[in-house]
Structures are given as C-alpha cells and as structure tokens.
Coordinates of C-alpha atoms and ligand atoms in Angstrom, one line a residue:
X1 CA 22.1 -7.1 20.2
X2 CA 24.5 -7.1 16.8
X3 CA 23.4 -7.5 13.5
X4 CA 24.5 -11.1 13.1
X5 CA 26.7 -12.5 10.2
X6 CA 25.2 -15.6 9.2
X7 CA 27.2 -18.5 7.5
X8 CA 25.1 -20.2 5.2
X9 CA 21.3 -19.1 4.0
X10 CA 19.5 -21.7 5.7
X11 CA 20.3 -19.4 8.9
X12 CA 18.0 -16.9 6.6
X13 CA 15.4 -18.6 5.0
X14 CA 12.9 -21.5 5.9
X15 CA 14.3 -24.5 4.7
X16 CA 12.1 -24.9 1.7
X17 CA 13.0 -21.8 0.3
X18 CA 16.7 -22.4 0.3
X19 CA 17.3 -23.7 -2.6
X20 CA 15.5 -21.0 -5.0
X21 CA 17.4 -18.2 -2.0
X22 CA 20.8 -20.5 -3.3
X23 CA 20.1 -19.9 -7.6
X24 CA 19.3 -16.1 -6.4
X25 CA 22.6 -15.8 -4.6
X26 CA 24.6 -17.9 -6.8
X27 CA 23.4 -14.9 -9.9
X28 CA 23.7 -12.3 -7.3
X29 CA 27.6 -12.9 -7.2
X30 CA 27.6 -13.7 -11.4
X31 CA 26.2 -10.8 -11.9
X32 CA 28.4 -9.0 -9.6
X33 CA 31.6 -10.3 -11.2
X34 CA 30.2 -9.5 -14.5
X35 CA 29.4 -5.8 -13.6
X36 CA 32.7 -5.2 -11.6
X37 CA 34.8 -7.7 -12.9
X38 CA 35.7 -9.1 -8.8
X39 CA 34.0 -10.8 -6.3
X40 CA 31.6 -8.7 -3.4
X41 CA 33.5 -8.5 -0.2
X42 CA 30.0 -9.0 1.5
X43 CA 26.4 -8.7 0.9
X44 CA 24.0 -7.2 3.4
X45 CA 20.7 -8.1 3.8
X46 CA 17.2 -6.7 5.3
X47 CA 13.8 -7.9 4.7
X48 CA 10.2 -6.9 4.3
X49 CA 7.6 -6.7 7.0
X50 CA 4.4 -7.6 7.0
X51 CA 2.3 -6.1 10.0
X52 CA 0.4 -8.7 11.2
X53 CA -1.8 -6.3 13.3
X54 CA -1.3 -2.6 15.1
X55 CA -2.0 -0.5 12.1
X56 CA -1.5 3.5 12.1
X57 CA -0.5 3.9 15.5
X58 CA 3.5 3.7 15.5
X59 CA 3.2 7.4 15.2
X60 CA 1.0 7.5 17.9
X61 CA 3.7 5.8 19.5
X62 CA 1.6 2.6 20.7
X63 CA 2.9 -0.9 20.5
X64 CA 2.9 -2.9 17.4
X65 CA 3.1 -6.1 16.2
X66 CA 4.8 -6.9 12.8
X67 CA 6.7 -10.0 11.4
X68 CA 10.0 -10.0 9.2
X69 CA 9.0 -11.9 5.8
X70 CA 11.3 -13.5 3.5
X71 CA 11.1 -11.1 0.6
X72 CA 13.9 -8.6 1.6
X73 CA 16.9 -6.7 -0.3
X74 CA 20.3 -8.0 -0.8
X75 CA 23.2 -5.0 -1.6
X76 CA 26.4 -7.3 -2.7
X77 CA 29.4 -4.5 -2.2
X78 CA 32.8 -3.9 -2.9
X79 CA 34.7 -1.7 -0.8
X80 CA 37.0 1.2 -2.8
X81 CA 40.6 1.1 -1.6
X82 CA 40.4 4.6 -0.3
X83 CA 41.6 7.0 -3.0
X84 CA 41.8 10.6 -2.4
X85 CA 39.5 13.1 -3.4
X86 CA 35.9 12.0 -3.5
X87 CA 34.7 8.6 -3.1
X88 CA 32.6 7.2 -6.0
X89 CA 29.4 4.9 -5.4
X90 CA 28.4 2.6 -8.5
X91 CA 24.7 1.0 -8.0
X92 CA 23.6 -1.5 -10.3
X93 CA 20.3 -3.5 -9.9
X94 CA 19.9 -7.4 -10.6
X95 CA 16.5 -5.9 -12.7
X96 CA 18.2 -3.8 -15.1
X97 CA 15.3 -2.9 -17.3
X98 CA 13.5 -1.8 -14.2
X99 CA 16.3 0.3 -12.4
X100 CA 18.8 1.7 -14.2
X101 CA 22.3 2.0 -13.2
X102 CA 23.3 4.7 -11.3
X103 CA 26.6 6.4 -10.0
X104 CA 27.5 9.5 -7.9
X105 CA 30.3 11.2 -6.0
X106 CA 30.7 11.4 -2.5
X107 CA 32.0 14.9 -1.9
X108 CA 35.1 15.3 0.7
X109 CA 32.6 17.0 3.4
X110 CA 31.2 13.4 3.1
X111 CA 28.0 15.2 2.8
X112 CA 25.5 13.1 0.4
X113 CA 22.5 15.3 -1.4
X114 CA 19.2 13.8 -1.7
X115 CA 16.9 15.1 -4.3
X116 CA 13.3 13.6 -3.0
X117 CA 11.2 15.4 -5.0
X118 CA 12.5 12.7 -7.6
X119 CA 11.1 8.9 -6.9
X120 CA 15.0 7.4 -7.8
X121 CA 15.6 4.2 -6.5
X122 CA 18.6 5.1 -5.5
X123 CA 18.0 7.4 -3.0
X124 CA 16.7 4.6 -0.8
X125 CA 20.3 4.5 -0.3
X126 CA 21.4 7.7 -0.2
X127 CA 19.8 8.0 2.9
X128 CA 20.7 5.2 4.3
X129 CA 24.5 6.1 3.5
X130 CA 23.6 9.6 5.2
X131 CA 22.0 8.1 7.9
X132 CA 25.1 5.7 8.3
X133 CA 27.9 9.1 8.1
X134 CA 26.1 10.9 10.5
X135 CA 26.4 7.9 13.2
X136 CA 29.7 7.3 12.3
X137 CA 31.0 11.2 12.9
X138 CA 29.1 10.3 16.2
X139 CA 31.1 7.3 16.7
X140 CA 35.0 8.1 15.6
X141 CA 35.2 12.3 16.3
X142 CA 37.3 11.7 13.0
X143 CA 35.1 10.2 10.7
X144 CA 34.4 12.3 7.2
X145 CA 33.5 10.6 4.6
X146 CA 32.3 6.9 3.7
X147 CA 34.6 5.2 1.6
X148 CA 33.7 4.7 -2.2
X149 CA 31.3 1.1 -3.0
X150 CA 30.6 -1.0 -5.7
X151 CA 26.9 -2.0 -5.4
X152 CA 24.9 -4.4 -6.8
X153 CA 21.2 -4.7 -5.8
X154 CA 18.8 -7.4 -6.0
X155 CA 15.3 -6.7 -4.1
X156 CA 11.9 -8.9 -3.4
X157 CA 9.8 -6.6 -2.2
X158 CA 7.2 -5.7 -3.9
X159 CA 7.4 -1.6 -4.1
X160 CA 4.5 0.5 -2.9
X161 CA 2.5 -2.7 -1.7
X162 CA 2.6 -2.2 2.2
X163 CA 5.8 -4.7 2.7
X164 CA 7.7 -1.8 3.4
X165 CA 10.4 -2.4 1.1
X166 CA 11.6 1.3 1.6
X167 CA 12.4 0.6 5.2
X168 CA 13.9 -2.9 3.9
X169 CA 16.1 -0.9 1.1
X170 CA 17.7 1.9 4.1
X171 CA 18.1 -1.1 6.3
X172 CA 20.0 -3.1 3.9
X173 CA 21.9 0.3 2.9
X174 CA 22.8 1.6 6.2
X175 CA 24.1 -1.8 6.8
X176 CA 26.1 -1.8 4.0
X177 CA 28.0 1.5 4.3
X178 CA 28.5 0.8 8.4
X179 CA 30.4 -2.5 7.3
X180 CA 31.8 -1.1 3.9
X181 CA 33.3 1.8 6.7
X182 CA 34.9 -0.7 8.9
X183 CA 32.6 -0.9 11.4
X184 CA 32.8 -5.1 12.8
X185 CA 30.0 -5.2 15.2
X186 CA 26.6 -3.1 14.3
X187 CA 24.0 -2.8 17.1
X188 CA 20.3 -3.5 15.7
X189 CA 19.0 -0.8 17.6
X190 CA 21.5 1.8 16.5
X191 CA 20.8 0.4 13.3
X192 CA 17.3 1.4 13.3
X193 CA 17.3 4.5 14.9
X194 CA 19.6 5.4 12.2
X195 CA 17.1 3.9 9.8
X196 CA 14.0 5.6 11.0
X197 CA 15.9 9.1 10.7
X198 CA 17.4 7.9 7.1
X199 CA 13.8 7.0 5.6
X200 CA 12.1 10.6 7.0
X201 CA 14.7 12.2 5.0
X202 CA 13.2 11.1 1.5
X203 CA 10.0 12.4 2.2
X204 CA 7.9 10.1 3.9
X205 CA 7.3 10.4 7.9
X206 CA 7.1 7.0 9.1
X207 CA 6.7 5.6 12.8
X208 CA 9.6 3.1 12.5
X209 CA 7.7 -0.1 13.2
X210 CA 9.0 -0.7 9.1
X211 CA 12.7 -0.5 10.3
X212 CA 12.1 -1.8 13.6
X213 CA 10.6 -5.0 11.6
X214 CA 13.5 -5.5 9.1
X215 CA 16.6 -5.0 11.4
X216 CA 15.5 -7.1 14.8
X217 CA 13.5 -10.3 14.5
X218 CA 14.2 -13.9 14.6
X219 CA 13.3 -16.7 12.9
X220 CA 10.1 -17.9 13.6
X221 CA 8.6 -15.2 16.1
X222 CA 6.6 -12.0 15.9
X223 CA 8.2 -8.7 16.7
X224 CA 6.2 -6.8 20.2
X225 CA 7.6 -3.3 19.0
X226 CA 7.4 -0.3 21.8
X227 CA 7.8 3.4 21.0
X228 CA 8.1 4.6 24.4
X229 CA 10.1 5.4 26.6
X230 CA 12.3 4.4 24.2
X231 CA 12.5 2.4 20.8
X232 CA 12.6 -1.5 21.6
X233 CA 11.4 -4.8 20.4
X234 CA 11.1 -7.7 21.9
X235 CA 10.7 -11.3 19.5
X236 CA 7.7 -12.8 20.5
X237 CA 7.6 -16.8 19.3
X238 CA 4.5 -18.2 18.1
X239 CA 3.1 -20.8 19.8
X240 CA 3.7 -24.3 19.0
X241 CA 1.1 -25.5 17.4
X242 CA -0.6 -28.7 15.4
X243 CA -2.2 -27.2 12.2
X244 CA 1.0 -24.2 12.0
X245 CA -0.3 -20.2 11.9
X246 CA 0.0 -19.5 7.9
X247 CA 0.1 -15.8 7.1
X248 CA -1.0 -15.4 3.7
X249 CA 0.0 -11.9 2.1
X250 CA -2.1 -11.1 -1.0
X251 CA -1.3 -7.8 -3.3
X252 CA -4.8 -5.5 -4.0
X253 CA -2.5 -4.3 -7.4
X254 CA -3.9 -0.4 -6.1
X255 CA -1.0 1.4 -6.4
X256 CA -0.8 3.0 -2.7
X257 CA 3.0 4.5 -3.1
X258 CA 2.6 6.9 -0.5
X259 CA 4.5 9.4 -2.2
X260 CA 1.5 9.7 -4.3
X261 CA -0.9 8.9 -1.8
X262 CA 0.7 10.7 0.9
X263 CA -0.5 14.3 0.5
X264 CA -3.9 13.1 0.6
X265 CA -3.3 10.1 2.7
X266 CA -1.1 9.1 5.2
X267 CA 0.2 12.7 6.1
X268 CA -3.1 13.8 6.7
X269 CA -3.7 10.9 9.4
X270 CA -1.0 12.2 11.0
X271 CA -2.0 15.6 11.3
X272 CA -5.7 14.0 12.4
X273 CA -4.3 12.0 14.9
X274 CA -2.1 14.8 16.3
X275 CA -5.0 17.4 16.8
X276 CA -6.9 14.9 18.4
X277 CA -4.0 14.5 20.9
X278 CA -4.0 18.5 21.1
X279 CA -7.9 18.9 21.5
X280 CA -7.9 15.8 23.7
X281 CA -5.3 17.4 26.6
X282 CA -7.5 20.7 25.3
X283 CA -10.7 18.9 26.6
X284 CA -9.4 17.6 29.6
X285 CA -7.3 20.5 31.1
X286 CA -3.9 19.0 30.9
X287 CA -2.3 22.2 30.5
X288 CA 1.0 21.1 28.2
X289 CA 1.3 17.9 26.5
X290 CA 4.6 16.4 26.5
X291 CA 6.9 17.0 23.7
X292 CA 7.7 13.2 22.6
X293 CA 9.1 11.2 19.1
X294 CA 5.8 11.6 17.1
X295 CA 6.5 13.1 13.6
X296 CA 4.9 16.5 14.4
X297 CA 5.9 16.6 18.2
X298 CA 2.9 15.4 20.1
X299 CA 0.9 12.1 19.9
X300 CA -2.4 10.1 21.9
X301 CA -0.1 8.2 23.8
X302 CA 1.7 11.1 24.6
X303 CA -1.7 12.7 25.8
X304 CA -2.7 9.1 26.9
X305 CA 0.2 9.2 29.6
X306 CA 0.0 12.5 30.4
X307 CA -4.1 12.2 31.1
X308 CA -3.4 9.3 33.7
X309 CA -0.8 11.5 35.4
X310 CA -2.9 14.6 36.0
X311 CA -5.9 12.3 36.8
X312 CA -4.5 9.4 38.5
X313 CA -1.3 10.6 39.5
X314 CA 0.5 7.5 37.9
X315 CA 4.1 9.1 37.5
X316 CA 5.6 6.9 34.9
X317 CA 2.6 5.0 32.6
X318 CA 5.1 2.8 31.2
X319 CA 5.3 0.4 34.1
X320 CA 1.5 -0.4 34.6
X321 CA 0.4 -3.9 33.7
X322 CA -0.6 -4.6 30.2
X323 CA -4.1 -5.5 31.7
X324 CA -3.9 -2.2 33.7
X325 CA -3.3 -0.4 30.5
X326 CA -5.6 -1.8 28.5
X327 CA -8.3 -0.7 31.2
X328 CA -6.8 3.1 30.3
X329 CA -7.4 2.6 26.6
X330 CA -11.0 1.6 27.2
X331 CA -11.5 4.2 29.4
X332 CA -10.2 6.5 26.8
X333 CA -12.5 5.1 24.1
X334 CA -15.3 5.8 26.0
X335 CA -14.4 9.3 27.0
X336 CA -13.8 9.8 22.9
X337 CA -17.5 8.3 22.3
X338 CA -18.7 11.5 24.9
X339 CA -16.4 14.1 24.4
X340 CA -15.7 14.4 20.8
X341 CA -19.4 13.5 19.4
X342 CA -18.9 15.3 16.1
X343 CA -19.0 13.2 13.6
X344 CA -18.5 15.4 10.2
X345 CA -14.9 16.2 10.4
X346 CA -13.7 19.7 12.6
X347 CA -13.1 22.5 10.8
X348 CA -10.0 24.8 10.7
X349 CA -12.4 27.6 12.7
X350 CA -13.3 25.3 15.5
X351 CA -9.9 23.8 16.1
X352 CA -8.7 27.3 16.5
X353 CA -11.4 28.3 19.0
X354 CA -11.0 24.8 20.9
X355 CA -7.2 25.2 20.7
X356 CA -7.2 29.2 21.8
X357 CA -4.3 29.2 18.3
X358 CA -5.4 31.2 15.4
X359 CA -5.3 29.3 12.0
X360 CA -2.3 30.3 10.9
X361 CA -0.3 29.0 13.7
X362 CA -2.1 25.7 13.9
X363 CA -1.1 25.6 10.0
X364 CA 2.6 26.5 11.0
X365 CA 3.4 24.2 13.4
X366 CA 1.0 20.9 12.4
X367 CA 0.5 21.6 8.4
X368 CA 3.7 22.8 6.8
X369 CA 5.8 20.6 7.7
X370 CA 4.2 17.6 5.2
X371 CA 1.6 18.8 2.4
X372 CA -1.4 18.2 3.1
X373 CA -5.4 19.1 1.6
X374 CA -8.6 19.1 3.6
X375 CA -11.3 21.2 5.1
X376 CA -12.0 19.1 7.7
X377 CA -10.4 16.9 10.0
X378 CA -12.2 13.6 11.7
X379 CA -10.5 13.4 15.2
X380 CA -13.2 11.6 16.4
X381 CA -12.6 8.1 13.9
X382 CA -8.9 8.6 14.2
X383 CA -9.0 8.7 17.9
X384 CA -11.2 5.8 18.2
X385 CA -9.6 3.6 16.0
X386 CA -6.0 4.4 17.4
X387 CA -7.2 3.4 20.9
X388 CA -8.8 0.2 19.7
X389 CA -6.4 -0.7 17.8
X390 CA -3.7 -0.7 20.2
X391 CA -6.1 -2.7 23.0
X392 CA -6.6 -5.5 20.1
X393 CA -2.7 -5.4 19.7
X394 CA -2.2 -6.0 23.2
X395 CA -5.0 -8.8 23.3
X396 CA -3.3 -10.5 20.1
X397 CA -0.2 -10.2 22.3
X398 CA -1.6 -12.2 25.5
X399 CA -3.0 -14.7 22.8
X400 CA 0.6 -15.7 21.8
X401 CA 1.8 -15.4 25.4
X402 CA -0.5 -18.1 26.7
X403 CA 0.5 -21.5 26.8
X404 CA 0.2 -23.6 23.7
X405 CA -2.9 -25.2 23.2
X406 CA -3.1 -28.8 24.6
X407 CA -5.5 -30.1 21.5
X408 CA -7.4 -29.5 17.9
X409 CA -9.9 -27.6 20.1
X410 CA -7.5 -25.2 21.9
X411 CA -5.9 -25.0 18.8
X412 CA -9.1 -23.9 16.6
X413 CA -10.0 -21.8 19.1
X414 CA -6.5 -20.2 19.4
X415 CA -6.2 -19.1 15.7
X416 CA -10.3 -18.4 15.3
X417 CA -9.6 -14.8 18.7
X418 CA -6.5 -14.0 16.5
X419 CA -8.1 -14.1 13.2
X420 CA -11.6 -12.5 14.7
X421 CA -8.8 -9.9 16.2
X422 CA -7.6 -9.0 12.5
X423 CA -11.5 -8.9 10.9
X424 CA -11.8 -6.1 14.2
X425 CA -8.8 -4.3 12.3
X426 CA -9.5 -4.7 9.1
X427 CA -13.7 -3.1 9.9
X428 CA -12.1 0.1 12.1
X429 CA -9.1 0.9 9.0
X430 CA -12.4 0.6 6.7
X431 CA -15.0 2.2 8.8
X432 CA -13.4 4.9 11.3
X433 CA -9.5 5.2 9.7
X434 CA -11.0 5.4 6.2
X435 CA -7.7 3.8 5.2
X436 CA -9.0 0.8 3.1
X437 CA -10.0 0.8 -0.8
X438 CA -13.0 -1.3 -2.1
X439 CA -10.5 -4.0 -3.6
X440 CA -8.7 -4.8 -0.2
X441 CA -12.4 -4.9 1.3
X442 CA -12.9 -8.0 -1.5
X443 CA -9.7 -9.5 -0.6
X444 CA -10.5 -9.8 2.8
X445 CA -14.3 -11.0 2.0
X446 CA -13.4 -13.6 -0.7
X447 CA -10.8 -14.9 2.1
X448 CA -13.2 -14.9 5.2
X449 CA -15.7 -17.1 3.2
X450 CA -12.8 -19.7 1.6
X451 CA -11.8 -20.3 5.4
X452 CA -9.8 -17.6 6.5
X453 CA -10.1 -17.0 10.3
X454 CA -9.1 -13.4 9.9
X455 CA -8.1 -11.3 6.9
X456 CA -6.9 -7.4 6.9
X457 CA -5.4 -4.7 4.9
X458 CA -1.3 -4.3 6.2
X459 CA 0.5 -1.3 6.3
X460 CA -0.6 2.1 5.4
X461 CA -4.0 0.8 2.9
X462 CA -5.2 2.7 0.4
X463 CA -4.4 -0.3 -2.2
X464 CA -1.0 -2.5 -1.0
X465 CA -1.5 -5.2 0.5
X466 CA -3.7 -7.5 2.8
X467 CA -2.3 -10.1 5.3
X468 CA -4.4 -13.6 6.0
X469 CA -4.4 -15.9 9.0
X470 CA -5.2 -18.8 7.3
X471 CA -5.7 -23.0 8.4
X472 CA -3.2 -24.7 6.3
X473 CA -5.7 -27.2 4.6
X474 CA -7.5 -23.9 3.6
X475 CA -4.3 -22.0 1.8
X476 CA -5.5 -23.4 -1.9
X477 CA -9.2 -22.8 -1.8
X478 CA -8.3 -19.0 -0.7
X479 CA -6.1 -19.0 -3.2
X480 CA -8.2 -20.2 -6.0
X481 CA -11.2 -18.1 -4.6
X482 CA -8.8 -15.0 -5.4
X483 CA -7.7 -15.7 -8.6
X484 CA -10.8 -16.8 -10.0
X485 CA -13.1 -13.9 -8.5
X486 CA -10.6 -10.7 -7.9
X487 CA -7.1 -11.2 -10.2
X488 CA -8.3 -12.8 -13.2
X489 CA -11.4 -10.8 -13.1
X490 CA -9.8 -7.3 -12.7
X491 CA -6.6 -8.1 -14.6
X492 CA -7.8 -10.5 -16.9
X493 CA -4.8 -10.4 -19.0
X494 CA -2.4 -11.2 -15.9
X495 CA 0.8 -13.3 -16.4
X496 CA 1.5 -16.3 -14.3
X497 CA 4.5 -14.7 -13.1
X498 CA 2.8 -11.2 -12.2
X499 CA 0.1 -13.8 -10.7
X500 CA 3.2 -15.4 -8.4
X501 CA 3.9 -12.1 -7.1
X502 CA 0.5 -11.7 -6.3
X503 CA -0.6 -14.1 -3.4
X504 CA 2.8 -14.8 -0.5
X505 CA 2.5 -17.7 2.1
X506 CA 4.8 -16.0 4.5
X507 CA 5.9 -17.6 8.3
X508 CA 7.7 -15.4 10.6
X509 CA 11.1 -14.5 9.1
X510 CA 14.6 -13.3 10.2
X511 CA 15.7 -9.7 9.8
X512 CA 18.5 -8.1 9.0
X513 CA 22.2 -9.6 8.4
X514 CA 25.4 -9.8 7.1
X515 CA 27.1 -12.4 4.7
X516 CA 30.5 -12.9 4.2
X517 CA 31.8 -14.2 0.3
X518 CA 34.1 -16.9 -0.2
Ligands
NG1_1 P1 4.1 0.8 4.8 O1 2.9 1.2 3.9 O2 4.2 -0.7 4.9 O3 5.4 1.5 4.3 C1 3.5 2.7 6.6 C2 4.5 3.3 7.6 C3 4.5 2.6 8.9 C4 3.1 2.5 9.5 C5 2.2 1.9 8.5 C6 0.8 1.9 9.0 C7 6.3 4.3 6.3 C8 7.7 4.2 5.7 N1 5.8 3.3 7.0 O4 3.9 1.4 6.3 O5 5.4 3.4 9.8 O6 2.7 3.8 9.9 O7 2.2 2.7 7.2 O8 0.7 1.2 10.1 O9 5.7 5.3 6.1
MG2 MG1 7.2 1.8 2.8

C-alpha cells in the first residue's frame, strides 16, 4: 500500500474542518514564499494518534488499537538543485517564537549526526532524514547523500501530551526526504519500519504503534495494529451507527515528555515487562525464549508463544483464532495470579537467583542499554496488566466487528461494552501499571459522571493525555464539567486559546500523505 497523494484537503480532513485546514494551508505556502522567496514543490503530511485502547504492550509486541487524529505535522519543502559538495537543510517553523530556525550540512558520506542528549526540534527530522538515507542506500546500491531541502514546518500536535507528535514529526520527515530524493511511490509499511528505527535513534524506545498510527489509516476507521510475525495494520471501520462514536481527547497539562519522564518511567516498564518475560519462561521451563523485535530482545508474547509451544505443541501461535487466543491470555493471567504472588517489587538478588545470571549481567544486557533507577521491579502488575490489556483489546476489536446495531438499544448498548472496556484500562494503568497521575484519574472521573461511557489515560500516562468515548448530546456537559472543576481550577489564569488546545473532539482520521503545490 503507497503513501497516497491526495488532491484537495477534504481527502484529509472531516469536512467541517476544511475550511480552518484551507486558512492553515493557504499561510503554510505565504509563509513559505516569504521565508524562501519560491513556492514548496510539495508538502508532506503525517498525523497524531490517539490510542483509543491497548496501552503499554506494543513493546510486548501485542495488538493494538489506535486511531489517526486530525492534529498532524505539515513539512512544505523545496528540493536543492543538486550542487556539489554538501547539501544544505534550512528548517523554519510556522511558530517562530516557539522553534527557532535552524540549518545544517549534510556531509558527502551523507551521514547526518544526531545530538539527543539535546531536546532540538529539529532532530525529529534528522532522524527521519537518517532513517530515510539508510533505506534509500538499501534501495539504489548508489545512493549517498539526500539532496539539500528547504523546510518549512507547521505542527498541531500538542508536544509531550500522549498524541505522539514525535512519531507524527519522523513520519512527516521521512516522507519528506523519500520524495525530496525522487522517490514517486513510498510504501506505508516501509515507511514505518523506517520510522520506528528513525524515532529509537533520538532516545526514546518506542513499540511503533505511534508510527504505525500516523503512516496507515483511513478516514474514518480504527487501526488493528500487529507486531508479530511481522509489523501490519489492518483499518478497522467503525460501525455505522445512529448517535456517531465521539472520541473526546482532553490534555491533563502534566508535562509527561518522556525524555524527562523516561528514566524513571517508561524505560523502566520496559525493563519490568522484559524480566517478567525472562522469569516467566524461567518459571515454566522453556529453556530459551525467542529472540524477537522487543526493544531489549525478548517480550510476554514472545514467552506467550513460546509457552503454548512447549506446552501445547502449537507450532506457529499466530494462526489460532482470536477467541482461541484470548483463552491463552486468560490462562496466562491466572498462571501470573499463582506463580508470581509477590507483590512488593523483586529485587536485583532474587532475579539473579531465579534467573541463574549474576547482577551484573542482568544489568548488562536489560539495564544499560536505557537509564534507568529502581530497587525493585513489580513483574507481577506489569505482567497482569499486559495480559489483560491485550484480551480487552481484542474484545474492543470483536465489538466493532459485529454487525451494526439494528436500534437506540443495540446502539446504547454497543458504545456502554466499549466505554466499560476503556474504564477496565484506565483502573489496570492506575492500579497494576502505575502509569496514571492523580489529574488524569480526575479527568476520567469528572467525565464518567457528565455521561461518558468510558474515559482513559492515552499513550504512555504519567500526565498527557486522556481519550473519552462520549454520546454526542453529552460532548458540552463533559466539557463544561472539565473546565469548571479541573482547568479553571488548576490553571485559573488559563487563556481561551491554551483552553482550545485543551479539550479535542477527534473522529477517526487519515494518516499520512503527500500534496502536490500548484
Ligand atoms: P506516546 O506517549 O503517545 O508517545 C508511547 C510510545 C508508544 C506506546 C505508548 C504506550 C513512544 C514514541 N511511543 O506513546 O509506542 O508504548 O507510549 O502505549 O515512546
Ligand atoms: Mg511521542
């Protein structure tokens, strides 16, 4: 499947948004002309995600199930006439006060050097542009270097909020430099394979649900994401229905940037979640777990698959029935629930005697290769959640496969399992993940009791955002319940434009793209 080229924005946007999208573009190419003194050649484009539910188990390599949103990042470029010597890359940003302007070489090895240790918004696309090289070297044995760009930025995404605006910022970038370099017809998955290597490379280890999310969906449908065997999504349209699924997005204003979070966050579930794969195959005699794509090597459904083979002798787990393998996961729940009763995290000591590895190797291979602090590590909650969070994925998924309800009733009923579905999330990220922060716990409270019929924290947590499903005649009274009991009482000097960024009615969006300039 290619990246498509659309030919007007209302192949991009929801029809009501198309006008403000059309005063957006129409300064997008101003601006452009102004800074480079010619029109773009093109302008690529990749959005936001929202996850609408499958939360910290990408890197466990389970199924999940995010939506494209219309927030997303445009790059308008002009392509260098190829000069010799090194290529030069200008990057300017619609939001000048907020990201300054920014220029660099690239050097005849083609070879782009990406300092992470500093949080430059331009790196986003350094590593998209290395990302995009190396699969170009891979594609024409004579490729070097990416031609020079002129770049002009204009992004929606709320940073740091759980939209995963990083992942929509290398999408947009790799894009860019694959069509700046010549290349006519892009393949979405190469696209985000490309991606998912790209964002690693500043720093942050992510499971590629994010990229997966902003490169493949269609308008209007949900995105069934699978890890394994290999990378693939599959668009899953929401049902039609009488009173429409609205997904409300609303910002906690908890900064959770993971590269501030991350030592003490979201790296350390990782490492959590990957001894509990170790100590799990450990427990149960499977001699060698399979070496698979989780960030550190190993993952649960790596031991997941491997457990049913040495038990059950089911040679390749990926063909079972969904209802077959949901039967796994909650057989593997309850073996957690038996065979890893301690509560109080495990401690360096006992995971080397469970493990037969002395400290220092477990460090080496599981704890260098992000930063991370703690004592102990709570395999137990990780586990649990990560297993029941990928059987309520798979139940949200037979939900929207089932045909569309026939009245009100069905309807009701319909949207009250999906949104009891995300309140299931939203209490094992608070209670067992330890992922949530007491503002995104109001959020979802002061939502459930204005109407909403299920309300969770998206994306990694810690602060970001939450994401609502919400009955369309209820949209204003959650709204209002928020700003008069959590924004204007935390931020009581909030301006009506931070305040618009604040709460998102989001449907199911289109991802990435290409535009053409006339
Ligand atoms: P956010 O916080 O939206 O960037 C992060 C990860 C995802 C996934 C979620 C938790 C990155 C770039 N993205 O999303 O892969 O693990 O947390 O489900 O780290
Ligand atoms: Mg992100």
């Amino acid at each position: 499947m290619e990246v498509p080229i659309a030919k007007s924005l209302s192949d991009i946007y929801p029809q009501d948004a198309v006008e403000s999208q059309t005063r957006r573009w129409n300064n997008l190419i101003k601006t452009f002309k102004e800074s480079y003194g010619k029109l773009p050649d093109f302008v690529s484009r990749s959005p936001g995600r929202v996850n609408i539910i499958g939360e910290h188990i990408d890197y466990c390599l389970y199924e999940v199930l995010p939506m494209a949103i219309e927030a997303d990042v445009l790059l308008a470029v002009s392509v260098h006439d190829q000069e010799p010597g090194p290529s030069t890359v200008r990057l300017t940003n619609v939001h000048q006060q907020k990201f300054e302007s920014k220029e660099f070489d690239i050097p005849d090895t083609g070879d782009v050097h990406i300092d992470s240790s500093t949080l430059e918004w331009t790196n986003y696309f350094k590593s998209g542009l290395s990302g995009a090289t190396e699969l170009l070297r891979k594609k024409r044995k004579d490729f070097q270097q990416s031609v020079g760009m002129n770049i002009l930025a204009d992004g929606t995404v709320p940073s740091g909020g759980g939209l995963s605006s990083s992942a929509a910022f290398v999408c947009s970038s790799a894009l860019a430099v694959m069509r700046a370099n010549g290349e006519a017809k892009i393949d979405k998955k190469e696209l985000v394979e490309l991606a998912i290597v790209s964002e690693r490379a500043v720093g942050v280890n992510s499971g590629g649900m994010d990229q997966s999310a902003s490169v493949f969906p269609l308008q209007g449908s949900a995105l069934y994401v699978s890890f394994v065997p290999e990378l693939s999504a599959k668009n899953v349209a929401f049902p039609e229905l009488k009173s429409p699924l609205v997904f409300v997005i609303a910002q906690s204003f908890v900064a959770a940037d993971k590269h501030v979070t991350a030592p003490v966050c979201y790296n350390l579930r990782v490492v959590e979640v990957t001894l509990a794969a170790l100590v799990l195959a450990r427990i149960f005699g499977i001699k060698q777990l399979p070496s698979d794509a989780g960030p550190l090597g190993v993952s649960l459904r790596g031991f997941h698959d491997a457990y049913f083979q040495e038990k059950e002798g089911i040679k390749n787990n990926h063909t079972v029935s969904k209802a077959e393998f949901r039967d796994q996961l909650q057989s593997l729940v309850e073996k957690i629930d038996h065979y890893l009763p301690q509560e109080e995290g495990y401690t360096r000591q006992q995971l080397s005697e469970i493990l037969g590895m002395s400290i220092d190797e477990i460090e080496t291979k599981y704890m260098k290769k992000f930063p991370i602090r703690a004592d102990r590590f709570k395999l137990r909650q990780r586990a649990l959640h990560v297993f029941g969070e990928a059987i309520r994925v798979l139940q949200f998924y037979e939900h929207l496969s089932t045909n569309p309800p026939k009245d009100e009733k069905e309807n009701a009923e319909l949207l009250k399992a999906l949104g009891a579905l995300m309140n299931d999330t939203q209490d094992s990220c608070r209670d067992l993940f330890e992922n949530s922060c007491p503002e995104l716990d109001e959020l979802c409270q002061l939502a459930r009791s204005a109407g909403a019929y299920g309300s969770r924290l998206t994306g990694a947590g810690w602060g970001g955002c939450s994401v609502h499903l919400v009955p369309i005649d209820k949209v204003d009274k959650v709204k209002r319940k928020w700003v008069d009991e959590y924004y204007l009482r935390r931020f009581p000097d909030m301006t009506e434009e931070k305040l618009k960024e604040a709460i998102v009615v989001s449907k199911p969006g289109s991802g990435s793209c290409l535009l053409e300039v006339h």
